[in-house]
Short mmCIF file of C-alpha atoms in Angstrom, two decimals:
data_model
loop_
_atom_site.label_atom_id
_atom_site.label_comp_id
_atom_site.label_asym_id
_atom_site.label_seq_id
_atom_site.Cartn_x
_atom_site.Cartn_y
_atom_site.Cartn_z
CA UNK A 1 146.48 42.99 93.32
CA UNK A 2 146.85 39.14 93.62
CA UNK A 3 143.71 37.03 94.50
CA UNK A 4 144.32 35.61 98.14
CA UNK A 5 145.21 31.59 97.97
CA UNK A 6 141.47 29.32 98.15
CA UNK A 7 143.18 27.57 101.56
CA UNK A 8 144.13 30.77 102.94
CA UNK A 9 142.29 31.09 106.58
CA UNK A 10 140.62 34.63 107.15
CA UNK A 11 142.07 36.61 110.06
CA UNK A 12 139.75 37.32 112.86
CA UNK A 13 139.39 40.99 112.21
CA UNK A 14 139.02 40.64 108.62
CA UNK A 15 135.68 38.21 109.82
CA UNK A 16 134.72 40.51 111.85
CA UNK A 17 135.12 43.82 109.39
CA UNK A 18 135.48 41.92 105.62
CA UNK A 19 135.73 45.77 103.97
CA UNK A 20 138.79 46.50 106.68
CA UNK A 21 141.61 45.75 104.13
CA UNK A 22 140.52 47.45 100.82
CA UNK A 23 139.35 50.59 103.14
CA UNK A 24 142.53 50.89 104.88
CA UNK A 25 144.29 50.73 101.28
CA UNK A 26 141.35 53.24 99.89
CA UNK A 27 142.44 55.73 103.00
CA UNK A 28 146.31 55.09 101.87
CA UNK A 29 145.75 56.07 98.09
CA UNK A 30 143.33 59.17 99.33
CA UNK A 31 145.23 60.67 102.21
CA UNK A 32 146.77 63.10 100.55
CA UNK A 33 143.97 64.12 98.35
CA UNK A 34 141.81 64.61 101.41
CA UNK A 35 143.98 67.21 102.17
CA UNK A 36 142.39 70.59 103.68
CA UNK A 37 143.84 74.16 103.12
CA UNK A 38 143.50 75.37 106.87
CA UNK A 39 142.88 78.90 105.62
CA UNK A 40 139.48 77.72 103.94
CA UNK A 41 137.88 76.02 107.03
CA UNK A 42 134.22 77.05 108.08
CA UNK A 43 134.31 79.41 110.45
CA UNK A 44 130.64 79.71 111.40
CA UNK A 45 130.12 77.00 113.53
CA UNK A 46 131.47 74.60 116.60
CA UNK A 47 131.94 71.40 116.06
CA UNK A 48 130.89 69.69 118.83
CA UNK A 49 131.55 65.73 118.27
CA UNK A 50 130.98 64.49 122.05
CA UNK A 51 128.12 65.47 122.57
CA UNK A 52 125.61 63.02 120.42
CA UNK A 53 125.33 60.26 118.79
CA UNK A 54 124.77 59.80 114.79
CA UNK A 55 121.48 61.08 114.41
CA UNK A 56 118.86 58.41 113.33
CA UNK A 57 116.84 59.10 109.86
CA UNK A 58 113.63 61.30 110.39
CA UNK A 59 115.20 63.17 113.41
CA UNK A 60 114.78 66.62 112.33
CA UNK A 61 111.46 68.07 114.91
CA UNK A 62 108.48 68.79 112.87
CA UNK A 63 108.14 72.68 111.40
CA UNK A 64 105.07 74.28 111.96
CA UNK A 65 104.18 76.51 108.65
CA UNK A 66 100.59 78.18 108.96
CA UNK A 67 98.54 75.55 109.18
CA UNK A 68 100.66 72.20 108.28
CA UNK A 69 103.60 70.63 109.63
CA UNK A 70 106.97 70.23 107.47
CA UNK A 71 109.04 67.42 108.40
CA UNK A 72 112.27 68.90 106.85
CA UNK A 73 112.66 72.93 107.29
CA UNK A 74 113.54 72.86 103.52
CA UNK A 75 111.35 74.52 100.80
CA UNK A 76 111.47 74.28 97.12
CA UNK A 77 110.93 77.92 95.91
CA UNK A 78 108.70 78.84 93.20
CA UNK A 79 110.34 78.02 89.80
CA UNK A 80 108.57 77.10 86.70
CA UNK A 81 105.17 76.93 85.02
CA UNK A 82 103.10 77.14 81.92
CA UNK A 83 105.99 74.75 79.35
CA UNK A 84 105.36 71.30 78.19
CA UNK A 85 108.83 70.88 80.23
CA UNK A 86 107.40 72.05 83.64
CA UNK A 87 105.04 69.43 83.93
CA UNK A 88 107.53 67.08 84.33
CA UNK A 89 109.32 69.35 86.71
CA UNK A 90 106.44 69.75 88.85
CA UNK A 91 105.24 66.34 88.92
CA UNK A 92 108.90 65.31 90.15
CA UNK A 93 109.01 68.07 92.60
CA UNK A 94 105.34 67.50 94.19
CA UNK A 95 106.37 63.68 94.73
CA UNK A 96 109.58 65.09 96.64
CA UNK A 97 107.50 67.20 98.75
CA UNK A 98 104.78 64.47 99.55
CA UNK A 99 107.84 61.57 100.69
CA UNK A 100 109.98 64.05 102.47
CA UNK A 101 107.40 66.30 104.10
CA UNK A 102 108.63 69.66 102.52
CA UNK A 103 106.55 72.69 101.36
CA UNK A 104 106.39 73.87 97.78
CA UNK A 105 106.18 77.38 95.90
CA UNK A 106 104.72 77.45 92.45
CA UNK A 107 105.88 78.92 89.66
CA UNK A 108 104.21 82.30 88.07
CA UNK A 109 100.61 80.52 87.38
CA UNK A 110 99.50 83.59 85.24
CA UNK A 111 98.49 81.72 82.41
CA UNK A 112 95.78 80.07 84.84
CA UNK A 113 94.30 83.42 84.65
CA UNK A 114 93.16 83.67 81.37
CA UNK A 115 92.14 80.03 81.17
CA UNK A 116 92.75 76.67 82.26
CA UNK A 117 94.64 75.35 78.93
CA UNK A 118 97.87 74.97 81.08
CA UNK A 119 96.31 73.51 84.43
CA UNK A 120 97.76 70.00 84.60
CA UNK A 121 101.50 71.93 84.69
CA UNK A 122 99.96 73.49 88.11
CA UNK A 123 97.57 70.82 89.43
CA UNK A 124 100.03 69.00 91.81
CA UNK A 125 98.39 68.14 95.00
CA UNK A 126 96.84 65.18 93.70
CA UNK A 127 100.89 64.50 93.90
CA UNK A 128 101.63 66.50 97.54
CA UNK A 129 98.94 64.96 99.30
CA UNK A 130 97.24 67.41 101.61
CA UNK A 131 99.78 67.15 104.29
CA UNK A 132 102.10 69.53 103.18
CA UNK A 133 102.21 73.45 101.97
CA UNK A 134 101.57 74.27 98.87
CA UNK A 135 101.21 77.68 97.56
CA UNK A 136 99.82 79.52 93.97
CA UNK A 137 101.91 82.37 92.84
CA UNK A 138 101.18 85.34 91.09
CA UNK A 139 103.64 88.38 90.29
CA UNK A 140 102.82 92.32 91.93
CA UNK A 141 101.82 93.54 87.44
CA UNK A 142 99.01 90.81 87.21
CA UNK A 143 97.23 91.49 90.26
CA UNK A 144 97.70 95.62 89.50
CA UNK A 145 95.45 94.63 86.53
CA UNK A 146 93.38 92.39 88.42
CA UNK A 147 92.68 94.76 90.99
CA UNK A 148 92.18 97.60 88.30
CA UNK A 149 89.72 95.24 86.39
CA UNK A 150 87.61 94.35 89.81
CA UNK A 151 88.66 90.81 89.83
CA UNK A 152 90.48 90.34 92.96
CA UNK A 153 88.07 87.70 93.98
CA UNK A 154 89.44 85.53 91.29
CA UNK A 155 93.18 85.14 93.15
CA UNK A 156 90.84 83.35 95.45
CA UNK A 157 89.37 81.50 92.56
CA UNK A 158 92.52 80.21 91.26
CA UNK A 159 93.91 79.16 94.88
CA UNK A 160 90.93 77.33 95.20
CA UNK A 161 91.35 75.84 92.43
CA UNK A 162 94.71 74.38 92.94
CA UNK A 163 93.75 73.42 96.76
CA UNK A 164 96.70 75.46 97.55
CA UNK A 165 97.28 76.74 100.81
CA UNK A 166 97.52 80.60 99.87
CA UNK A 167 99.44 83.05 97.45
CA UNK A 168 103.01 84.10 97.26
CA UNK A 169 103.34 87.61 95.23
CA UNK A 170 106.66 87.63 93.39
CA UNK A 171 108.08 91.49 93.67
CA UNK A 172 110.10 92.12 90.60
CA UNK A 173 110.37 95.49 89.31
CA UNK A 174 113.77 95.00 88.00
CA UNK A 175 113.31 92.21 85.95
CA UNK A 176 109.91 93.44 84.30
CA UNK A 177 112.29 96.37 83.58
CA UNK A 178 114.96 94.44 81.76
CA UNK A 179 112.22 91.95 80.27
CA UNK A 180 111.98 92.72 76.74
CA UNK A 181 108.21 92.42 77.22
CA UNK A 182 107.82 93.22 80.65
CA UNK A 183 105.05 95.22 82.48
CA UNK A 184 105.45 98.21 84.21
CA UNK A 185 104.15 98.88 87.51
CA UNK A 186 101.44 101.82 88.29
CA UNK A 187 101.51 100.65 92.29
CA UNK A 188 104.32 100.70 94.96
CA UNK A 189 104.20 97.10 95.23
CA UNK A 190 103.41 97.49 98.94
CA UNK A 191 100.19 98.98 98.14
CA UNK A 192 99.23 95.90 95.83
CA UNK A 193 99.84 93.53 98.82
CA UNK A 194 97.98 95.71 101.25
CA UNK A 195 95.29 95.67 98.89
CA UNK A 196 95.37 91.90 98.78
CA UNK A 197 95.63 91.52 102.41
CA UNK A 198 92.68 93.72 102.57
CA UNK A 199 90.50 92.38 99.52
CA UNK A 200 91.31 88.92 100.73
CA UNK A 201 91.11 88.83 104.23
CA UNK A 202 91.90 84.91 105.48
CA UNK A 203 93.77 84.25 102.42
CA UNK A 204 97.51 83.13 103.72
CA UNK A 205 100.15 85.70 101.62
CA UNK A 206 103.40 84.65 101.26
CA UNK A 207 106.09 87.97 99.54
CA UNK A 208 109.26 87.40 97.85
CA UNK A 209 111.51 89.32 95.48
CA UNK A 210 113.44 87.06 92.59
CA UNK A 211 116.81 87.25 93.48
CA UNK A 212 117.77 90.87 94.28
CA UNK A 213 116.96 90.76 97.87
CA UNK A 214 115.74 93.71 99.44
CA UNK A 215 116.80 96.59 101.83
CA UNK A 216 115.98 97.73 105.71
CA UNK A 217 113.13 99.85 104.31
CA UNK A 218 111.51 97.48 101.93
CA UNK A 219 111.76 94.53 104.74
CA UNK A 220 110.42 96.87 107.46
CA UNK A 221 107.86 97.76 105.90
CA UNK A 222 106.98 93.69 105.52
CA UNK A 223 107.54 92.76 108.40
CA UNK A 224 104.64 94.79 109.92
CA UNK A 225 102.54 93.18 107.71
CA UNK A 226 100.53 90.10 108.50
CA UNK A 227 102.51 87.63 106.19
CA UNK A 228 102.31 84.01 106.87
CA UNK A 229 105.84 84.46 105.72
CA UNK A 230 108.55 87.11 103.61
CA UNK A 231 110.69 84.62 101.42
CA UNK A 232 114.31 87.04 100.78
CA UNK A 233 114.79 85.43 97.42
CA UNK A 234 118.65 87.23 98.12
CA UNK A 235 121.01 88.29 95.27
CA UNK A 236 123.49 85.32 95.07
CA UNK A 237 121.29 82.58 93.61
CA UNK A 238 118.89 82.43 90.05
CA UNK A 239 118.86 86.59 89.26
CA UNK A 240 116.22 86.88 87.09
CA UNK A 241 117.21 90.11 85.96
CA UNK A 242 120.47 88.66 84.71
CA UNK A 243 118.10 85.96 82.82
CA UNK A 244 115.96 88.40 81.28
CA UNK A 245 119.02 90.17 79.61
CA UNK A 246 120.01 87.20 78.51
CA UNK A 247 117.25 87.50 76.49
CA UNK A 248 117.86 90.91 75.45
CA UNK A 249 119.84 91.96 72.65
CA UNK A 250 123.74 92.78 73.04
CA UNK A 251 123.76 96.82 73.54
CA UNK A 252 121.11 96.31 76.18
CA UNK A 253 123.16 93.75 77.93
CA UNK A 254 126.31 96.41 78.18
CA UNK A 255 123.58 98.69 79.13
CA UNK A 256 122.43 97.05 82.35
CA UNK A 257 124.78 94.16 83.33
CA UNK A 258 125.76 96.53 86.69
CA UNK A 259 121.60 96.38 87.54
CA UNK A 260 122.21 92.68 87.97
CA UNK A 261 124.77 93.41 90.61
CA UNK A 262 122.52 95.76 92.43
CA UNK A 263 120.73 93.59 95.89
CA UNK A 264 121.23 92.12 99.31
CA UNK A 265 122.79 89.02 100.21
CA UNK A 266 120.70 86.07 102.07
CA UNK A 267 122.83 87.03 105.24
CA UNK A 268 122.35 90.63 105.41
CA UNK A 269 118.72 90.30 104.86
CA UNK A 270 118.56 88.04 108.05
CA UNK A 271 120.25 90.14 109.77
CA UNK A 272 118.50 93.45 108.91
CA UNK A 273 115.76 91.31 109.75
CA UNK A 274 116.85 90.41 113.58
CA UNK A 275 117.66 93.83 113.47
CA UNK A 276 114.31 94.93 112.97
CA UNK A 277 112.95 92.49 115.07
CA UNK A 278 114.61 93.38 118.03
CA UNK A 279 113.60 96.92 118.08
CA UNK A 280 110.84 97.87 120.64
CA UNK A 281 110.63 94.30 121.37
CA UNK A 282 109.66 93.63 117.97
CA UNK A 283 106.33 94.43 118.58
CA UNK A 284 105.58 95.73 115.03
CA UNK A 285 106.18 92.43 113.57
CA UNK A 286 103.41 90.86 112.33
CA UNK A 287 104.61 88.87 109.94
CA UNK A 288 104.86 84.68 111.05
CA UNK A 289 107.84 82.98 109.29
CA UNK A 290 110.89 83.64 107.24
CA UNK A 291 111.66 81.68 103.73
CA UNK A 292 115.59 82.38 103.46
CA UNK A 293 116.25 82.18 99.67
CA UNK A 294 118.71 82.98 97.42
CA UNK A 295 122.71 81.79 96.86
CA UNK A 296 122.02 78.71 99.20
CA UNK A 297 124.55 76.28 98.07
CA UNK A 298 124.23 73.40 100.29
CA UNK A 299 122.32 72.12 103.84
CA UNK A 300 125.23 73.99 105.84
CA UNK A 301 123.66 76.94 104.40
CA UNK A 302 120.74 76.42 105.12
CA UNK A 303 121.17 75.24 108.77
CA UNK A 304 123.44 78.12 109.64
CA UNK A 305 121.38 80.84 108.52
CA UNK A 306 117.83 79.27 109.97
CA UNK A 307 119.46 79.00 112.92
CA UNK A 308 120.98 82.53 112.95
CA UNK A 309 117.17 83.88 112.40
CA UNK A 310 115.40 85.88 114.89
CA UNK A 311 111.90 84.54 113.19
CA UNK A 312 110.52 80.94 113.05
CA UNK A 313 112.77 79.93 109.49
CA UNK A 314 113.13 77.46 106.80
CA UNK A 315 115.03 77.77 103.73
CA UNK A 316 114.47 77.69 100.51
CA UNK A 317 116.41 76.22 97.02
CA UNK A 318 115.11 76.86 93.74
CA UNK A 319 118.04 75.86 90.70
CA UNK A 320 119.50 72.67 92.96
CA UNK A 321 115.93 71.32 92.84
CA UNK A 322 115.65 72.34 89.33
CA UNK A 323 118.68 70.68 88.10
CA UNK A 324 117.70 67.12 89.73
CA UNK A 325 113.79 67.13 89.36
CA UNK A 326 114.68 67.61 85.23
CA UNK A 327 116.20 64.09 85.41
CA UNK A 328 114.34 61.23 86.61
CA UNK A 329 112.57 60.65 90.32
CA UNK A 330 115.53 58.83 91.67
CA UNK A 331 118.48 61.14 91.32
CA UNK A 332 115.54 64.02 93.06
CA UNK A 333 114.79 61.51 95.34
CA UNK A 334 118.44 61.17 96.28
CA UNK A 335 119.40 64.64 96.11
CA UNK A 336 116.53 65.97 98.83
CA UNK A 337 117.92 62.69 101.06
CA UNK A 338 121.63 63.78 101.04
CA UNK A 339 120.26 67.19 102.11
CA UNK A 340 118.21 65.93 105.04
CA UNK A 341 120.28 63.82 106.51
CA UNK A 342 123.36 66.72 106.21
CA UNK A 343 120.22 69.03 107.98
CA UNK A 344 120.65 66.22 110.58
CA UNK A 345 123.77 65.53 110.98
CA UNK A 346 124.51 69.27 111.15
CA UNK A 347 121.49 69.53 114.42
CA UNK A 348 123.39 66.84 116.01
CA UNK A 349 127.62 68.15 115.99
CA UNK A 350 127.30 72.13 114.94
CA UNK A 351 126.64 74.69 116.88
CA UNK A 352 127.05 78.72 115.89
CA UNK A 353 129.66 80.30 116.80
CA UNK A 354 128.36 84.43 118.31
#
């Protein structure tokens, strides 16, 4: 394109708007590549543009979660711990929580139980600041063995330790299964969390599965426990059991590929869960909050099924966070951003549809 003549005047608008021109031709060049098959619009909300304006940064209403506030209803689930890498990872992750206001799962901090070689990997609320949740995590086989060896108490310990908030149990009985040196379980995992609720009463318990989902039955039963929150952790995102044969040899992989397609999707766990909710007024429900987890791809997601929920939600993300917090604190830093402000912009235009 030619360079405009030095003694050539500028046209009013172009003062007034000095991008106007090479948008306009950027719109020209794009049009048809912007494009939209009509058959693959989103068909789970209105979009309501009249009714507000663009929504101004930090919009999104505070989110009560036991007993601290979120600022964004968006929490990074419970990923890594006990590597050289996760450090990193973790320290990344912790500074995204403390700027943004969101709460944070741990990863499995077993190896905090038999000493505290790999602390510093866990020891992030020097990062978090005190303001936001933060919560240990131990899976349903180490606390069978704690509670077999009398050491409950020291779940406590370790939360204490941390300055974490409470404990999320990871339920995995499939991938301990497919883990070529998994544990087997000698407890219905229900009756390891009642125990904990009961050995540890005050101590805030947060249950999840890692990323089968679960049924009516399994979240019933739940649901009438007193959870600060059940985290779905739905088939559709990181499967664990497909990682673990990944690790196995080939004929086991043949073997039980069709386990990894066994689960519940993110959707039909919340609504099993209104489901459950609504019957006899839902007054069996004990349990506070709902972490929807699990095949989450973007903020739409996230909005449309917090929104659908019966319960008080937020949702969780767990390999999005992963791949940015890897990299340096900026592209993290600008990945959580794009996601709040689509979590705002979605609260100000979308609506569900019934």
């Amino acid at each position: 394109m030619s360079e405009r003549p030095t003694n050539t005047k500028l046209s009013a608008e172009e003062i007034a708007d000095p991008t106007a021109a090479s948008r306009k031709e950027d719109h020209i060049e794009l049009a048809f590549r912007s494009q939209v098959d009509g058959m693959r619009l989103d068909h789970r909300f209105f979009y309501e543009p009249l009714l507000a304006p663009h929504p101004l940064p930090g919009s999104l209403p505070p989110i009560k979660f036991g007993d601290k506030n979120m600022r964004a209803p968006l929490w990074v689930s419970s990923m890594t711990g006990g590597t050289e890498k996760a450090y990193v990872i973790n320290q990344n992750l912790a500074q995204a929580c403390a700027e943004f206001g969101l709460g944070m799962g741990l990863g499995s901090c077993r190896p905090l139980l038999y000493g505290q070689d790999r602390l510093r990997d866990f020891d992030i609320r020097p990062v978090t600041g005190d303001e936001v949740p933060l919560f240990a995590n131990l899976g349903v086989a180490q606390i069978e063995d704690l509670i077999d060896a009398d050491r409950l108490p020291e779940i406590r310990q370790m939360v204490d330790l941390l300055r974490a908030d409470g404990l999320i149990i990871h339920v995995n009985p499939l991938q301990e299964w497919l883990q070529p040196e998994g544990d087997r379980f000698r407890m219905a995992p229900i009756e390891v969390i009642r125990a904990v609720l009961s050995g540890l009463p005050g101590l805030p318990v947060i249950v999840k599965e890692v990323g089968q989902g679960m049924g009516p039955d399994s979240l019933r039963a739940l649901l009438q426990l007193p959870l600060l929150a059940l985290d779905t952790a739905a088939n559709g995102g990181t499967n664990f059991s497909k990682l673990e044969l990944y690790r196995s040899d080939e004929l086991s992989r043949r073997a039980f590929e069709p386990v990894t397609l066994l689960g519940h999707a993110a959707l039909e766990m919340v609504n099993t869960v209104n489901d459950i909710a609504a019957e006899g007024d839902g007054a069996q429900v004990q349990c506070a909050n709902l972490i929807i987890s699990g095949g989450l791809q973007n903020f739409l997601d996230g909005y449309y099924l917090t929104e659908r929920a019966a319960l008080p939600a937020i949702y969780g993300q767990a390999s999005a966070f992963l791949r940015y917090a890897r990299e340096d604190y900026a592209t993290l830093k600008r990945y959580v951003l794009t996601q709040i402000r689509g979590l705002e912009l979605a609260r100000a235009y979308l609506r569900l549809r019934p």
